[in-house]
Every structure is written in C-alpha cells, then in structure tokens.
Coordinates of C-alpha atoms and ligand atoms in Angstrom, one line a residue:
M25 CA -100.6 -217.6 134.7
R26 CA -102.6 -217.9 131.4
V27 CA -100.9 -216.7 128.2
I28 CA -102.4 -216.6 124.8
H29 CA -100.0 -216.1 121.8
I30 CA -101.6 -214.8 118.7
S31 CA -99.7 -215.4 115.5
A32 CA -100.0 -216.0 111.7
E33 CA -97.6 -218.9 111.8
C34 CA -96.9 -221.8 114.2
Y35 CA -94.8 -224.9 113.5
P36 CA -95.7 -227.6 112.6
V37 CA -99.1 -226.2 111.5
A38 CA -98.0 -223.5 109.1
K39 CA -94.4 -222.4 108.6
I40 CA -92.9 -219.8 106.3
G41 CA -89.9 -218.9 108.4
G42 CA -88.6 -218.5 111.9
L43 CA -91.8 -216.9 113.3
A44 CA -93.4 -220.4 113.0
D45 CA -90.5 -222.0 114.9
V46 CA -90.7 -219.5 117.7
V47 CA -94.4 -219.7 118.2
G48 CA -94.2 -223.5 117.8
A49 CA -91.7 -223.7 120.7
L50 CA -92.1 -220.8 123.1
P51 CA -95.5 -221.9 124.5
K52 CA -94.2 -225.5 125.0
Y53 CA -91.3 -224.2 127.1
Q54 CA -93.5 -221.8 128.9
N55 CA -95.8 -224.6 129.8
K56 CA -92.9 -226.4 131.4
L57 CA -92.6 -223.4 133.7
V58 CA -96.1 -223.6 135.2
V59 CA -97.5 -221.2 132.7
D60 CA -100.7 -222.2 130.9
S61 CA -99.7 -221.1 127.4
A62 CA -101.7 -221.5 124.1
V63 CA -101.8 -220.2 120.6
I64 CA -104.5 -218.6 118.4
M65 CA -103.8 -218.8 114.7
P66 CA -105.6 -218.8 111.3
F67 CA -107.0 -222.1 109.9
Y68 CA -105.3 -222.4 106.5
N69 CA -105.9 -225.0 103.8
N70 CA -102.6 -226.9 104.0
K71 CA -101.2 -230.4 104.6
F72 CA -101.5 -230.1 108.4
T73 CA -105.2 -229.1 108.3
Q74 CA -106.0 -231.7 105.6
N75 CA -104.3 -234.5 107.5
N76 CA -105.9 -233.9 110.9
T77 CA -109.4 -233.7 112.3
F78 CA -110.8 -230.8 114.1
K79 CA -113.9 -229.9 116.2
A80 CA -115.7 -226.6 116.6
L81 CA -115.6 -224.9 120.0
Y82 CA -117.4 -221.8 119.0
E83 CA -119.3 -220.3 116.0
S84 CA -120.2 -216.8 115.2
T85 CA -119.8 -214.1 112.5
V86 CA -117.1 -211.5 112.2
K87 CA -118.0 -208.0 111.0
L88 CA -115.6 -206.4 108.6
G89 CA -117.0 -203.0 107.6
E90 CA -120.2 -203.7 105.6
N91 CA -119.4 -207.5 105.4
Q92 CA -120.2 -210.3 107.8
Y93 CA -118.2 -213.5 107.6
P94 CA -119.2 -216.7 109.4
Y95 CA -116.4 -218.2 111.5
E96 CA -115.6 -221.0 113.8
V97 CA -113.0 -221.5 116.5
L98 CA -111.6 -225.0 116.0
V99 CA -109.3 -227.3 118.0
L100 CA -107.6 -230.5 117.1
K101 CA -109.6 -233.7 117.9
D102 CA -106.5 -235.5 118.9
N103 CA -104.1 -233.6 121.1
I104 CA -101.0 -234.1 118.9
L105 CA -99.3 -230.8 119.6
D106 CA -97.5 -229.9 122.8
F107 CA -99.9 -227.0 123.7
P108 CA -103.4 -226.0 122.8
V109 CA -103.8 -224.3 119.4
Y110 CA -107.1 -222.5 118.7
F111 CA -107.8 -222.1 115.0
I112 CA -109.8 -219.2 113.6
H113 CA -111.6 -220.7 110.6
I114 CA -113.0 -218.1 108.2
E115 CA -113.7 -220.1 105.1
S116 CA -113.8 -217.3 102.5
L117 CA -110.8 -215.3 103.9
L118 CA -108.3 -217.4 105.8
Y119 CA -108.8 -220.9 104.5
K120 CA -106.3 -220.6 101.6
D121 CA -103.4 -222.7 100.4
Y122 CA -101.0 -219.8 101.4
V123 CA -100.2 -218.0 104.5
Y124 CA -99.4 -214.5 103.1
S125 CA -100.4 -212.9 99.8
E126 CA -101.8 -209.7 98.4
D127 CA -105.1 -209.9 100.2
D128 CA -103.5 -209.9 103.7
T129 CA -105.1 -206.7 104.9
D130 CA -108.7 -208.0 105.1
R131 CA -107.6 -211.5 106.0
F132 CA -105.6 -210.5 109.0
L133 CA -108.0 -207.8 110.0
A134 CA -110.8 -210.4 110.2
F135 CA -108.4 -212.8 112.0
Q136 CA -107.6 -210.3 114.7
I137 CA -111.2 -209.2 115.2
A138 CA -112.5 -212.8 115.3
A139 CA -109.8 -213.7 117.8
M140 CA -110.7 -210.8 120.1
D141 CA -114.4 -211.4 119.7
W142 CA -113.8 -215.0 120.9
L143 CA -111.7 -213.9 123.8
L144 CA -114.6 -211.7 124.9
T145 CA -116.8 -214.8 125.3
L146 CA -114.3 -216.8 127.4
D147 CA -115.1 -217.4 131.1
K148 CA -111.4 -217.7 131.9
K149 CA -109.7 -214.8 130.2
P150 CA -106.0 -215.0 129.6
D151 CA -103.7 -213.0 132.0
F152 CA -101.5 -211.9 129.1
I153 CA -102.1 -211.6 125.4
H154 CA -98.8 -212.0 123.5
C155 CA -98.9 -210.8 119.8
H156 CA -96.4 -211.6 117.2
D157 CA -95.5 -209.2 114.3
H158 CA -97.7 -206.8 112.4
H159 CA -100.4 -209.4 111.4
T160 CA -101.5 -209.1 115.0
G161 CA -100.4 -205.5 115.4
L162 CA -103.9 -204.0 115.7
I163 CA -104.8 -206.2 118.7
P164 CA -102.9 -204.0 121.3
F165 CA -104.8 -201.0 119.8
M166 CA -108.2 -202.6 119.7
A167 CA -107.8 -204.0 123.2
Q168 CA -107.1 -200.5 124.5
E169 CA -109.4 -198.4 122.3
S170 CA -112.3 -200.4 120.8
F171 CA -115.5 -199.9 122.8
K172 CA -116.5 -203.5 122.4
Y173 CA -113.3 -204.9 123.9
E174 CA -113.5 -202.7 127.0
S175 CA -113.7 -205.7 129.3
L176 CA -110.3 -206.9 127.9
N177 CA -108.5 -203.6 128.4
K178 CA -106.9 -204.6 131.7
I179 CA -105.2 -207.6 130.2
P180 CA -101.6 -206.6 129.4
V181 CA -100.7 -207.0 125.7
I182 CA -97.2 -207.8 124.7
T183 CA -95.9 -207.4 121.1
T184 CA -92.9 -209.2 119.8
I185 CA -91.3 -207.8 116.7
H186 CA -89.8 -210.6 114.7
N187 CA -89.2 -208.4 111.7
A188 CA -89.8 -204.6 111.5
Q189 CA -89.3 -204.5 107.8
Y190 CA -92.9 -205.5 107.2
Q191 CA -95.4 -203.3 109.1
G192 CA -98.8 -204.1 107.5
W193 CA -99.5 -200.6 106.2
M194 CA -103.1 -200.1 105.1
P195 CA -104.8 -197.0 103.6
Y196 CA -107.5 -195.2 105.6
E197 CA -110.2 -196.7 103.5
H198 CA -109.9 -199.7 105.9
L199 CA -110.6 -197.6 109.0
S200 CA -114.3 -198.5 109.1
K201 CA -113.3 -202.2 109.5
I202 CA -111.6 -201.6 112.8
P203 CA -114.2 -202.0 115.7
E204 CA -115.4 -198.6 116.8
F205 CA -113.3 -196.4 119.0
N206 CA -112.9 -192.7 120.0
L207 CA -111.8 -191.0 116.8
D208 CA -109.8 -188.5 118.8
H209 CA -107.4 -191.4 119.3
I210 CA -106.9 -192.1 115.7
G211 CA -103.3 -190.9 115.9
L212 CA -102.5 -194.2 117.6
L213 CA -103.1 -196.0 114.4
D214 CA -101.2 -193.6 112.2
W215 CA -97.6 -193.4 111.1
N216 CA -96.7 -191.1 108.2
G217 CA -100.3 -190.6 107.1
T218 CA -101.3 -194.3 106.8
I219 CA -102.6 -196.9 109.2
N220 CA -99.5 -198.8 110.4
P221 CA -100.4 -201.8 112.5
L222 CA -96.8 -202.4 113.7
A223 CA -96.5 -198.7 114.8
A224 CA -99.9 -199.0 116.5
A225 CA -98.6 -202.1 118.3
I226 CA -95.5 -200.3 119.5
K227 CA -97.6 -197.4 120.8
C228 CA -100.3 -199.5 122.5
A229 CA -98.6 -202.7 123.7
W230 CA -97.8 -202.7 127.4
R231 CA -94.3 -204.1 126.5
V232 CA -92.5 -204.4 123.2
T233 CA -89.9 -207.1 122.6
T234 CA -87.5 -207.9 119.8
V235 CA -86.1 -211.3 119.2
S236 CA -82.5 -210.3 120.1
P237 CA -80.9 -207.6 122.2
S238 CA -78.7 -206.3 119.3
Y239 CA -81.7 -206.1 117.0
M240 CA -83.4 -203.8 119.5
E241 CA -80.4 -201.5 119.5
E242 CA -80.2 -201.6 115.7
L243 CA -83.9 -200.7 115.4
M244 CA -83.3 -197.4 117.2
Q245 CA -81.1 -196.5 114.2
S246 CA -82.8 -198.3 111.4
A247 CA -86.4 -199.6 111.5
N248 CA -87.9 -198.9 108.1
G249 CA -89.3 -195.6 109.3
L250 CA -90.1 -196.5 112.9
E251 CA -86.7 -195.5 114.5
A252 CA -88.1 -192.4 116.3
L253 CA -91.1 -194.2 117.6
L254 CA -89.0 -197.1 119.0
S255 CA -86.7 -194.6 120.6
A256 CA -89.6 -192.8 122.1
E257 CA -91.1 -196.0 123.5
R258 CA -87.7 -197.3 124.6
Q259 CA -88.6 -197.6 128.3
K260 CA -91.1 -200.4 127.6
A261 CA -88.9 -202.2 125.0
I262 CA -86.5 -205.1 125.6
G263 CA -84.6 -207.6 123.4
I264 CA -85.0 -211.3 124.3
L265 CA -83.0 -213.7 122.3
N266 CA -84.9 -216.6 120.7
G267 CA -84.1 -220.1 121.6
I268 CA -84.3 -223.3 119.6
D269 CA -86.5 -226.3 120.2
T270 CA -84.0 -228.9 121.1
D271 CA -86.5 -231.7 120.8
V272 CA -87.1 -230.9 117.2
W273 CA -83.5 -229.9 116.4
N274 CA -81.5 -232.7 117.9
P275 CA -79.0 -234.6 115.7
E276 CA -79.3 -237.6 118.1
T277 CA -83.0 -238.1 117.4
D278 CA -83.9 -236.1 114.3
E279 CA -86.0 -238.4 112.1
Y280 CA -85.3 -236.4 109.0
I281 CA -81.6 -236.9 108.8
V282 CA -79.8 -239.8 107.2
K283 CA -77.8 -240.8 110.2
N284 CA -78.2 -239.7 113.8
Y285 CA -75.2 -238.6 115.8
K286 CA -74.1 -237.1 119.1
T287 CA -70.9 -235.3 120.1
S288 CA -68.9 -238.6 120.3
S289 CA -70.1 -239.8 116.9
V290 CA -70.1 -236.4 115.1
L291 CA -67.4 -237.4 112.6
S292 CA -69.2 -240.4 111.2
G293 CA -72.6 -238.9 111.6
K294 CA -71.9 -235.7 109.7
K295 CA -69.9 -237.8 107.1
A296 CA -73.0 -239.9 106.3
N297 CA -75.3 -236.9 105.9
K298 CA -72.7 -235.1 103.8
S299 CA -72.3 -238.2 101.6
W300 CA -76.1 -238.4 101.1
L301 CA -76.2 -234.7 100.1
C302 CA -73.3 -235.0 97.8
K303 CA -74.7 -238.0 96.0
E304 CA -78.2 -236.5 95.8
F305 CA -76.8 -233.1 94.5
N306 CA -73.8 -234.3 92.5
L307 CA -71.2 -232.5 94.7
D308 CA -67.6 -233.3 95.4
E309 CA -67.7 -234.9 98.8
S310 CA -64.0 -234.4 99.4
K311 CA -64.3 -230.6 99.5
P312 CA -65.7 -228.5 102.4
L313 CA -69.4 -228.1 101.9
F314 CA -70.8 -224.6 102.3
S315 CA -74.6 -224.2 102.4
F316 CA -77.3 -221.6 102.5
I317 CA -80.8 -222.1 103.6
G318 CA -83.4 -219.3 103.6
R319 CA -85.7 -216.8 102.0
L320 CA -84.0 -215.3 98.9
V321 CA -84.6 -211.7 99.9
G322 CA -82.5 -208.6 100.3
E323 CA -82.5 -208.9 104.1
K324 CA -80.6 -212.2 103.7
G325 CA -78.1 -210.7 101.2
A326 CA -79.5 -213.2 98.7
E327 CA -79.0 -211.2 95.5
L328 CA -75.2 -211.2 96.1
L329 CA -75.1 -215.0 96.3
P330 CA -74.9 -215.9 92.6
S331 CA -71.9 -213.7 92.0
I332 CA -70.2 -214.8 95.2
F333 CA -70.8 -218.4 94.5
Y334 CA -69.4 -218.0 91.0
K335 CA -66.2 -216.4 92.3
A336 CA -65.8 -218.7 95.3
L337 CA -66.1 -221.8 93.0
Q338 CA -63.4 -220.7 90.6
S339 CA -60.7 -222.4 92.6
K340 CA -62.8 -225.6 92.7
D341 CA -61.7 -226.3 96.3
I342 CA -65.2 -226.1 97.9
S343 CA -68.7 -227.3 97.2
I344 CA -71.8 -225.2 97.6
L345 CA -75.5 -226.2 98.1
L346 CA -78.4 -223.8 98.4
L347 CA -82.0 -224.3 99.5
G348 CA -84.4 -221.4 99.3
S349 CA -86.8 -219.4 97.3
G350 CA -87.7 -215.8 96.8
M351 CA -86.7 -213.1 94.3
S352 CA -87.2 -214.6 90.8
Q353 CA -84.1 -212.9 89.4
T354 CA -81.9 -214.4 92.1
E355 CA -83.6 -217.8 91.7
S356 CA -82.9 -217.9 88.0
E357 CA -79.3 -216.7 88.4
L358 CA -78.8 -219.5 91.0
L359 CA -80.3 -222.0 88.7
S360 CA -78.1 -220.9 85.8
L361 CA -75.0 -221.4 87.9
K362 CA -75.8 -225.1 88.0
N363 CA -74.6 -225.4 84.4
I364 CA -71.3 -223.7 85.0
H365 CA -70.0 -225.3 88.2
I366 CA -71.2 -228.9 87.6
G367 CA -70.0 -231.2 90.4
N368 CA -69.3 -228.4 92.9
Y369 CA -72.5 -226.5 93.1
N370 CA -76.2 -227.2 93.2
C371 CA -79.4 -225.6 94.5
F372 CA -82.9 -226.6 95.3
I373 CA -85.3 -223.7 94.7
G374 CA -88.3 -224.3 96.9
Y375 CA -89.2 -225.2 100.5
D376 CA -88.3 -228.6 101.9
E377 CA -88.3 -229.1 105.7
R378 CA -86.6 -232.5 105.6
L379 CA -83.8 -231.4 103.2
S380 CA -83.1 -228.4 105.5
H381 CA -82.4 -230.8 108.4
I382 CA -80.1 -232.9 106.3
I383 CA -78.2 -229.8 105.1
Y384 CA -77.7 -228.6 108.7
A385 CA -76.4 -232.1 109.5
G386 CA -74.3 -232.7 106.4
S387 CA -72.6 -229.3 105.8
D388 CA -69.3 -228.1 107.1
F389 CA -70.3 -224.4 107.0
L390 CA -73.6 -222.5 106.8
L391 CA -73.5 -219.1 105.2
M392 CA -75.7 -216.2 106.5
P393 CA -74.5 -212.9 104.9
S394 CA -77.6 -211.1 106.2
R395 CA -78.1 -207.4 105.9
V396 CA -80.8 -207.6 108.6
E397 CA -81.2 -210.5 111.0
P398 CA -83.6 -209.9 113.9
C399 CA -82.5 -213.2 115.5
G400 CA -81.9 -215.9 113.0
L401 CA -82.4 -219.5 113.9
N402 CA -80.4 -221.1 111.1
Q403 CA -77.1 -220.3 112.8
M404 CA -78.3 -221.9 116.1
Y405 CA -79.5 -225.0 114.3
S406 CA -76.2 -225.3 112.5
L407 CA -74.3 -225.0 115.8
R408 CA -76.4 -227.8 117.2
Y409 CA -75.6 -230.0 114.3
G410 CA -71.8 -229.2 114.4
T411 CA -71.8 -227.0 111.4
V412 CA -69.8 -223.8 111.6
P413 CA -71.8 -220.7 110.9
V414 CA -70.2 -218.0 108.6
V415 CA -72.3 -214.9 109.5
R416 CA -72.4 -211.2 109.1
S417 CA -72.3 -209.7 112.6
V418 CA -75.7 -208.2 112.8
G419 CA -78.8 -208.6 115.1
G420 CA -79.1 -212.0 116.6
L421 CA -76.1 -213.3 114.6
K422 CA -74.0 -210.9 116.6
D423 CA -75.5 -212.2 119.8
T424 CA -75.0 -215.9 119.0
V425 CA -71.8 -216.3 117.0
V426 CA -68.3 -215.5 118.3
D427 CA -65.5 -215.3 115.7
I428 CA -62.7 -217.9 116.0
K429 CA -60.3 -214.9 116.3
D430 CA -61.6 -214.6 119.9
K431 CA -60.1 -217.0 122.5
V432 CA -63.6 -218.5 123.0
G433 CA -64.7 -218.2 119.4
Y434 CA -66.2 -220.9 117.2
G435 CA -67.7 -219.3 114.1
I436 CA -66.6 -217.0 111.3
C437 CA -67.9 -213.5 111.4
H438 CA -67.7 -210.6 108.9
N439 CA -68.8 -207.0 109.2
D440 CA -69.9 -206.0 105.8
V441 CA -72.4 -207.3 103.3
S442 CA -70.1 -206.9 100.3
E443 CA -68.7 -209.5 98.0
T444 CA -65.2 -208.9 99.2
S445 CA -66.1 -209.3 102.8
I446 CA -68.1 -212.5 102.2
L447 CA -65.4 -214.0 100.0
E448 CA -62.8 -213.2 102.7
A449 CA -65.0 -215.0 105.2
I450 CA -65.2 -218.0 102.9
D451 CA -61.4 -218.0 102.6
R452 CA -61.0 -217.9 106.4
A453 CA -63.4 -220.8 106.7
K454 CA -61.4 -222.8 104.2
E455 CA -58.2 -222.1 106.2
F456 CA -60.0 -223.2 109.4
Y457 CA -61.2 -226.4 107.7
K458 CA -57.5 -227.2 106.9
Q459 CA -56.6 -227.1 110.6
E460 CA -58.1 -230.5 111.0
T461 CA -57.7 -231.1 114.7
E462 CA -59.0 -227.7 115.7
F463 CA -61.8 -227.9 113.2
K464 CA -63.0 -231.3 114.4
N465 CA -62.8 -230.3 118.1
N466 CA -64.7 -227.2 117.3
R467 CA -67.6 -229.3 116.0
K468 CA -67.9 -230.8 119.5
V469 CA -67.7 -227.5 121.2
I470 CA -70.5 -225.9 119.1
M471 CA -72.8 -228.9 119.4
N472 CA -72.7 -228.3 123.2
I473 CA -73.6 -224.6 123.1
D474 CA -76.9 -224.2 124.9
N475 CA -79.3 -222.1 122.9
S476 CA -82.3 -223.9 124.1
W477 CA -85.6 -222.0 125.0
E478 CA -85.2 -222.7 128.7
V479 CA -83.5 -219.4 129.4
S480 CA -85.5 -217.2 127.1
A481 CA -88.9 -218.7 128.1
K482 CA -88.0 -217.6 131.7
A483 CA -87.1 -214.2 130.4
Y484 CA -90.5 -213.8 128.9
I485 CA -92.2 -214.9 132.1
N486 CA -90.1 -212.4 134.1
L487 CA -91.2 -209.8 131.6
Y488 CA -94.9 -210.7 132.2
N489 CA -94.4 -210.6 135.9
S490 CA -92.7 -207.2 135.7
I491 CA -96.0 -205.8 134.3
T492 CA -98.3 -206.7 137.2
Ligands
LIG12 P1 -86.5 -216.0 108.8 O1 -87.6 -216.2 109.7 O2 -86.1 -214.6 108.6 O3 -86.8 -216.6 107.4 P2 -84.9 -217.6 110.6 O4 -83.5 -217.9 110.6 O5 -85.5 -217.1 111.8 O6 -85.2 -216.7 109.3 O7 -85.7 -218.9 110.3 C1 -85.8 -219.6 109.1 C2 -86.5 -220.9 109.3 O8 -87.1 -221.3 108.1 C3 -85.5 -222.0 109.7 O9 -86.2 -223.0 110.4 C4 -85.0 -222.5 108.3 O10 -84.5 -223.8 108.4 C5 -86.4 -222.5 107.6 N1 -86.2 -222.4 106.1 C6 -86.0 -221.2 105.4 N2 -86.0 -221.5 104.1 C7 -86.3 -222.8 104.0 C8 -86.5 -223.6 102.8 N3 -86.4 -223.2 101.6 N4 -86.8 -224.9 103.1 C9 -86.9 -225.4 104.4 N5 -86.7 -224.6 105.4 C10 -86.4 -223.4 105.3
LIG13 C1 -88.0 -213.2 111.6 C2 -86.6 -212.8 111.5 C3 -85.6 -213.8 112.0 C4 -86.1 -214.4 113.3 C5 -87.5 -214.9 113.2 C6 -88.0 -215.6 114.4 O1 -88.5 -213.9 110.5 O2 -86.3 -212.4 110.1 O3 -84.3 -213.2 112.1 O4 -85.2 -215.4 113.7 O5 -88.3 -213.9 112.8 O6 -88.0 -214.6 115.5

C-alpha cells in the first residue's frame, strides 16, 4: 500500500504547530505497518533546507493562470529522515523564510498543482493521497474534476482536518488558476459565494477525518460556517485521535532536556529540569510551576492569560512560565507582567523547540485553557513528561485528559473558558500539589499512559482499507 501525504508542514523540516508533528510522525508509524508512506511538502528557505543537501528528481514548470513558474521536485541527498520527503521547490513562490503569510493563495495553489503534475508523471502511483488542512484542500477537487488529472481520479483522496477555523478562502478571480474542469461543477468549490478549499475538500474527498472524535462532533455544531456541510457529509467522516512520536518525545532519551529520566527517576529528573528553568527565568523553585506553551491566539484562550496570571500570582504561592507568540496585544501584556511579578513569573515570546521540551520536563502543571482544540499535542507531551495537564474539556483535550475527580483520573479539567473557571482549576491544581504522595504517584501513572501513534496509525490504515 503506497500512501502520499501532502502537507504544508512536516517536523523536523518546517514546523509552526501540531500539524508538523503529526505529518512528521504518522508516515513513520505507517511504514512500520508495511505501508509505504511518504510526504510531499514545499521547499522553504529555512534552517533545515540550508543545512542539508538536496538533489533534483524532476524539473518542469507549473502554470498558474497566465504565469508559468519553473519548479523542481527535490529529495534529500542523505536519507536522514524516517520516511521519504519530496520537496516542491518553486523559487519565486515557495522558497521563503516563512511557511504562512499573506501571499498564501498563489503559493499553495502552485504547490498543489505542481504536486499533482508530478504525481501524473510517476510510474508507480500512490494507492492513496492523504491531504492535510486547507492548504491542500483543492487536491481532492482537482483529482476528481480537473481534466488533466483524469488518470488520477481513481486514487482515493483522504482529507484530514487539523483545524477548521482556517479554510483558505479565495475570491473568484483565482478561478482561472485552477486546472480546467467542467464549469457545471463549480459549485463544488463554492461555499457562501467564495472559493473555499476546505469546503471543496470536504465535498470531494473520499473520506474526511478530524484529529479527535470529540472535535468531529463539535464541528457538526460549530465549524466556522461549515457545520451544515459536515453534517451532510457525515457518512464519510470520522475522528481519529492523533498520537505522539514517542521517539522524539521521550524523557529518557530527549537530548534537549537538562536531565533525562524515567518513571523510577522522575522525581530527580523533573527537579533538575525545573531548577534549570527557575534559574534561567528567575522563578521561585519551591513553588509549583505552571506553564503554557503555544500560539497566542483566541482558540487557545490566550488573551485571557495576562489577567489570569496577574490574579493567580497575587497569593505568591505558584510560579508561572509562558512560551509562545501570536497576538501583539497579548504579547505586550504578557511582557509587562514581568515587571509586576518578579521572581514568580516570566515569559519567552517567540518559538524555541528546545525550551519547549525543557518546559514539558520541568513544569508541574501545563495550562491549556483552549476555546477550540482539534486534538492538542501539548497535553500528551506533558503527560509523557510527568506534568499534569490543566485543560478545558474540549475536542482532543476531552478525549485525552480525565479529571482527578474520576476514580481513574489524572488531570485537571474545567468546562468554561472564563477567568473564574480557569482560576478555579489552578486552585484545584494547587490543592492536588499539596497532596504530596498522590501527586508524586500520579506523575508515574501519567508517564505510562500510552498515547503513541501505534493505535492511530492502524486506524488510518483501516480507514484506507475500508475504501477499497
Ligand atoms: P497547534 O497545532 O494548534 O498549535 P498542538 O498542541 O497540536 O497545537 O501543537 C503545538 C506544537 O507546537 C507542540 O509541539 C508545541 O510544543 C509546539 N509549540 C507551540 N508553540 C511553541 C513555541 N512558542 N515554541 C516551541 N514550540 C512550540
Ligand atoms: C491543529 C490543531 C491542534 C492539533 C494539530 C495537529 O493545529 O489546532 O489541536 O493537535 O492541528 O493535528
């Protein structure tokens, strides 16, 4: 079984968020299950592409309306990744020092067309094309409708929705850039009077998945305008929970963290990592350390954090550390707070992969007050590193964190995204921290929870098999 994943991100090549982690792990775990799985992604100008050497497999030009762009399909010279990655290199469009920006429409249109043009030329075609998010949302449509891809239209296309908030909307002036199709079928591209790639994917993909079962249910009620469409396509939709790459996220072997540890050495291991963080960020090590890692956007409840932190820190019995970037107003409020709660609060505004690992390892609690969380990987990483997640019960968080009130519970859950609710959850966490024996035992329990990709990789394969 040959599977081609098509995605804008893939760890460790280019990562903005969890999409990269998923596309960087799922193919690897699929390959362990006798699937021949590979990835097609854009060739960006970043550290990974600068520090590695590539060779061209194929050269051509891609047509985007009136314009033609030369492109190459590149592969790594040395096979340093766990699965083949094919890079679409379009110098003037994709080779930028960013992944997403305001010029995404043309960039990802060209990416998708070039990827499909290249697939046309292959002797061994994939058995399944697996697309991720709206950046690849026109592929299911083009595979089914565009005349030039007719020979690909028997290959089942699967679309995984990692986040339905972003849909890739584009005005009709871009229509001529999409390879020619029967205009009677233009409705497949449309949602509310505009070209909507995610909607087109939901209509045309053979199967639609979301990254957790609860998120699929939630989307039927609230999907940034696509609720009715998802409900109508329900029979081909399924939620499959993401896993985590337990080779990358393993406190026993993680090269980023200050001291490695396993269940039996969790106390000293976490202590060493916490000490490092507290020294580095001038935090009181004797207090329970609450952290937040993530994009500072409304979906993550980020704009509530400055005020919540301000209030939670009044009693001076906790420390808080934040790593993230996003809305500028929230960033500056978080930075200002540094001058108020010196010694108990700090933040790093930016992106830092290594620091994120040390925070998972060294914190006592990880906060995720998300409004929307299709799956969420942070809570699973934190569990693996023995850090108690404090989460709003939504989407994948609901599917992966059980509250300590439950007999088999191990995390702290709250239902609302309000200051009161989040502050209450922090209070409950503090109480839990004081029950030393239970708290310490719980660390061992959560480190052993199996959220690895093994189960979910099989679920995807069952899904592919169910199509044929
Ligand atoms: P999302 O994809 O919605 O941002 P996920 O929980 O699925 O959320 O995944 C987020 C991923 O990005 C995790 O691997 C997390 O550690 C990482 N991450 C988020 N923000 C940062 C940051 N500022 N620095 C380092 N890693 C980050
Ligand atoms: C998206 C979602 C996040 C999910 C990730 C990987 O970015 O916001 O919840 O974990 O994709 O599927």
